[in-house]
C-alpha positions as CSV (number, residue, x, y, z in Angstrom):
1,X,0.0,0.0,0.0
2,X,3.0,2.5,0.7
3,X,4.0,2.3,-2.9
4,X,0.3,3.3,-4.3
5,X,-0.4,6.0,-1.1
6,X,2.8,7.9,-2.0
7,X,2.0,8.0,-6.4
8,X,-1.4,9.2,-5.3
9,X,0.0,11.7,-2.7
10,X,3.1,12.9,-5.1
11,X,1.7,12.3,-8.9
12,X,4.8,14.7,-9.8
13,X,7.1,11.9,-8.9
14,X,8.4,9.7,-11.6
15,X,9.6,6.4,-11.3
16,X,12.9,6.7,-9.8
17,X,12.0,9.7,-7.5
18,X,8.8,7.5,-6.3
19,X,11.2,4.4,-5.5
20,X,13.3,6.4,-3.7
21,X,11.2,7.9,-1.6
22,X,9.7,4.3,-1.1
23,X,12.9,3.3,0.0
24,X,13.2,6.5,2.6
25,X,9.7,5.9,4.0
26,X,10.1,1.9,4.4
27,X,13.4,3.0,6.4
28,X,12.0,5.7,8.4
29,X,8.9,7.4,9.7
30,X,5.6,7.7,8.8
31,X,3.7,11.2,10.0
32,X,0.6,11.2,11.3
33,X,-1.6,11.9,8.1
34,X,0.7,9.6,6.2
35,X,-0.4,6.3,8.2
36,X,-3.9,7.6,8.9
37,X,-4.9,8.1,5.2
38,X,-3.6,4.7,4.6
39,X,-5.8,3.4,7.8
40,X,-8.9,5.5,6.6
41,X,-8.1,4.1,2.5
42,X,-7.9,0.8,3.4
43,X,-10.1,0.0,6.3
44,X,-14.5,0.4,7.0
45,X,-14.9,2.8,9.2
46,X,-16.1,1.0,11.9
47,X,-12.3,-1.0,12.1
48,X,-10.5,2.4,12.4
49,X,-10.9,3.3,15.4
50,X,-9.4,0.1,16.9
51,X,-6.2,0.5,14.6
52,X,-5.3,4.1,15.3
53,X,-5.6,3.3,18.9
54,X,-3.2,0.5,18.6
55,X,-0.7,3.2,16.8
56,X,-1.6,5.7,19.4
57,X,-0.2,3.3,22.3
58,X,2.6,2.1,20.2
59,X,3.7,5.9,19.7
60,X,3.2,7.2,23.5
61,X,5.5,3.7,24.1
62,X,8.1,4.7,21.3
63,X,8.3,8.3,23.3
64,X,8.8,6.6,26.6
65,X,11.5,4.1,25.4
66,X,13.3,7.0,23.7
67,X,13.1,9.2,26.9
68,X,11.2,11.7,25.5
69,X,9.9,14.7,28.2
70,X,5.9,14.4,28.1
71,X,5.8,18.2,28.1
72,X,8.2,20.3,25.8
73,X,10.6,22.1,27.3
74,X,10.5,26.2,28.2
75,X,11.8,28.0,25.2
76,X,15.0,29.8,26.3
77,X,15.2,28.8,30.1
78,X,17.9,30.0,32.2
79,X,20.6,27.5,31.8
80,X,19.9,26.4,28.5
81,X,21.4,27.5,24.7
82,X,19.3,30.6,23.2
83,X,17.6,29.8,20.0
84,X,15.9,31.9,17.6
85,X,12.7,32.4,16.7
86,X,12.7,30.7,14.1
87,X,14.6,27.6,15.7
88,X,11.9,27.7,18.5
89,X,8.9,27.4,15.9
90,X,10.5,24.8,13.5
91,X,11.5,22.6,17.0
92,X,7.8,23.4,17.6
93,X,6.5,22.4,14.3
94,X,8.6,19.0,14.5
95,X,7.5,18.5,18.2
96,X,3.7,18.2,17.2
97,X,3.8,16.2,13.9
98,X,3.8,13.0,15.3
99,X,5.0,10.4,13.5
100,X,6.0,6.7,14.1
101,X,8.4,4.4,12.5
102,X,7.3,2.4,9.5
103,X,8.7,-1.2,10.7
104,X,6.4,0.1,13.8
105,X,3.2,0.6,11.8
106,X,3.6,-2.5,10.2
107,X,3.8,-4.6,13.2
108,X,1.1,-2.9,14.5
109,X,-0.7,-4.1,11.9
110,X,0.8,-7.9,12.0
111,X,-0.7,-8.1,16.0
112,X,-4.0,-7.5,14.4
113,X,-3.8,-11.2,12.4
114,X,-2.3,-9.4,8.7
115,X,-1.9,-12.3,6.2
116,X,0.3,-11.7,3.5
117,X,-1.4,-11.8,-0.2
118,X,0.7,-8.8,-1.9
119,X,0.9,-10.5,-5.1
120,X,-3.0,-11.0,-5.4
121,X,-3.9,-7.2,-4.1
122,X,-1.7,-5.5,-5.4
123,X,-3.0,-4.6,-8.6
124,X,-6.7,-4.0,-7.2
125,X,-4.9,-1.7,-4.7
126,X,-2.5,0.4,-7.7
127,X,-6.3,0.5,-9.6
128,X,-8.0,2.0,-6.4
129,X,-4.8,4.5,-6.0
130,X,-5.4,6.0,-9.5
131,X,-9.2,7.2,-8.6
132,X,-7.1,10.5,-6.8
133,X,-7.7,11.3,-3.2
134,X,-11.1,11.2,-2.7
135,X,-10.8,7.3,-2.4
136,X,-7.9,7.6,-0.3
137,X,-9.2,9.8,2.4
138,X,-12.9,8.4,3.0
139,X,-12.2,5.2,2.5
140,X,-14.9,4.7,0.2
141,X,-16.1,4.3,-4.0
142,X,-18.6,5.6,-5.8
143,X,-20.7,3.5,-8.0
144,X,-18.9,5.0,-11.2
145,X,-15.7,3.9,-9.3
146,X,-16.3,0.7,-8.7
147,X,-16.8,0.3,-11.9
148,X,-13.9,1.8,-13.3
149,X,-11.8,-0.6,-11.1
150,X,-13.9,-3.3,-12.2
151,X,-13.3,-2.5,-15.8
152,X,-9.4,-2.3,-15.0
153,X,-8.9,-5.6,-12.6
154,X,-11.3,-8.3,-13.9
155,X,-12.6,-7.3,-17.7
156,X,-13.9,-10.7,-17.9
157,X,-16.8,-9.8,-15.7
158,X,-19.9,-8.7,-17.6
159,X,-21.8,-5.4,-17.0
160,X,-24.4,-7.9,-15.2
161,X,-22.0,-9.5,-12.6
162,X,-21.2,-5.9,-11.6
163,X,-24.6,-4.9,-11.4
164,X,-25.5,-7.9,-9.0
165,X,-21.9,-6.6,-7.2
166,X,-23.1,-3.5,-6.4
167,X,-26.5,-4.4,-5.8
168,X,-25.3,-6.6,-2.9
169,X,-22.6,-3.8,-1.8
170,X,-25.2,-0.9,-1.8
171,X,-28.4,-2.5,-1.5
172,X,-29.9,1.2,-0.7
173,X,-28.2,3.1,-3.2
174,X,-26.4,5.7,-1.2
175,X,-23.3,5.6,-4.0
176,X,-20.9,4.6,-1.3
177,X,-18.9,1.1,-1.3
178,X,-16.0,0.7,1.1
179,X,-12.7,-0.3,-0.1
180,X,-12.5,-3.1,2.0
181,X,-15.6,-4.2,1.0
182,X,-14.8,-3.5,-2.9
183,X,-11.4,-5.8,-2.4
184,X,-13.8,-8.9,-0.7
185,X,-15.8,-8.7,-4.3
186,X,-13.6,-8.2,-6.8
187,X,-10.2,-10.2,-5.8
188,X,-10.4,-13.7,-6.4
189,X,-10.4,-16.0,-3.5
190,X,-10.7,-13.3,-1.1
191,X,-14.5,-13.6,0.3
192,X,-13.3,-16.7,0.5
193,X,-10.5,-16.5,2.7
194,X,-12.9,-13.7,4.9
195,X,-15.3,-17.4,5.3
196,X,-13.2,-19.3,6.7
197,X,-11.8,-16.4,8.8
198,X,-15.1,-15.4,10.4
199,X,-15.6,-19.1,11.0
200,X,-12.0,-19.1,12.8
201,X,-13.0,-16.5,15.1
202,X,-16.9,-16.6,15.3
203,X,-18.8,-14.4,18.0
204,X,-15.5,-12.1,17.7
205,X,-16.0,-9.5,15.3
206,X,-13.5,-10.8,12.4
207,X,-13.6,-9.0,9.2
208,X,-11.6,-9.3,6.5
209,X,-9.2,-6.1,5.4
210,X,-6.1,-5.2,3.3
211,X,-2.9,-2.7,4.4
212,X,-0.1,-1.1,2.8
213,X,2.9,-2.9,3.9
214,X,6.3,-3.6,3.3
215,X,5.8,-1.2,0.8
216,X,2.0,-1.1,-1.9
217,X,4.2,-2.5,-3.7
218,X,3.5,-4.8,-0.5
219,X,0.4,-5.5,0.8
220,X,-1.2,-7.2,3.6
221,X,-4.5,-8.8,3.6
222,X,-6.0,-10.8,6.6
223,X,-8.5,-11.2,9.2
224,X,-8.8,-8.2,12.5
225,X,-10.6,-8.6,15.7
């Protein structure tokens, strides 16, 4: 998913530029809005909450391992190096974009039962990527969407099998199908796989999703309680 969040997020990039900022990324942090778009692209709405949690703990643990003060130090104090302006509000600036390491993230997102199918996702996740940003920040398609990515990933379907998709996935027709929920119809074997899961862990809430991983360009699928 990484590889696919950071061509929507930098379409400016080309090839070589994107990889290496792949590289960077998959070797360093992730900001706050970096790893929460992905969260909010790739999970329902109603498994978010459980995630970023998850990553909240993991950071306030990262600060505490690090010995991190839980309070910023007083500009200029008696005693301590005088700093600009300027230094003050870019230490500032730095301070409250939180961030958390990538490898961090991920494993995370491993606790939560990932399973990897990166080869099977991948190009269902690169198709979702190119709709632009609206997909990647709600979370969600629109009919015309859907069917776009439909089009792209499995042109052996006929206009009727995605009709009877999306009649299933919006049964009310409020033009609004989850990515999670567009990955479970459209990639082979996968509503399978979410079957077998919920049977695994029945009476606990399992659902199926998919996560950027080691990279979109490296994806995660798997079951998350």
């Amino acid at each position: 998913m990484l590889r696919a969040y950071l061509a929507s997020k930098h379409p400016h990039l080309n090839d070589q530029q994107l990889a290496q900022r792949h590289r960077e990324k998959m070797e360093g942090d992730l900001f706050d809005d970096e790893w929460l778009d992905m969260v909010r692209f790739m999970y329902a709405p109603e498994e978010q909450p459980a995630i970023v949690d998850a990553v909240r703990s993991r950071q306030d643990e990262i600060r505490v391992e690090r010995g991190e003060p839980s309070s910023p130090p007083e500009d200029n104090a008696p005693g301590t190096r005088r700093r600009s302006k300027a230094e003050i509000e870019a230490a500032r600036r730095k301070r409250e974009r939180r961030r958390v390491p990538f490898s961090q993230f991920i494993q995370v997102c491993l606790f939560h039962g990932l399973d990897a199918r990166e080869d099977v996702i991948a190009p269902f996740a690169e198709a979702v990527a190119r709709l632009g940003g609206d997909a990647l920040s709600s979370g969600t398609v629109t009919e015309k969407q859907f069917i776009a990515v439909a089009e792209r990933t499995r042109p052996e379907l006929g206009e009727g099998d995605v009709e009877k998709m999306l009649l299933r996935l919006d049964p009310w027709n409020n033009d609004s199908v989850t990515v999670s929920d567009l990955y479970l119809a459209l990639v082979p074997g996968l509503a399978d796989d979410d079957d077998a899961a919920s049977d695994t862990f029945a009476g606990k809430g399992s659902s199926i999703f998919a996560l950027g991983g080691v990279g979109h360009g490296e994806l995660f699928v798997g079951t998350y309680e």
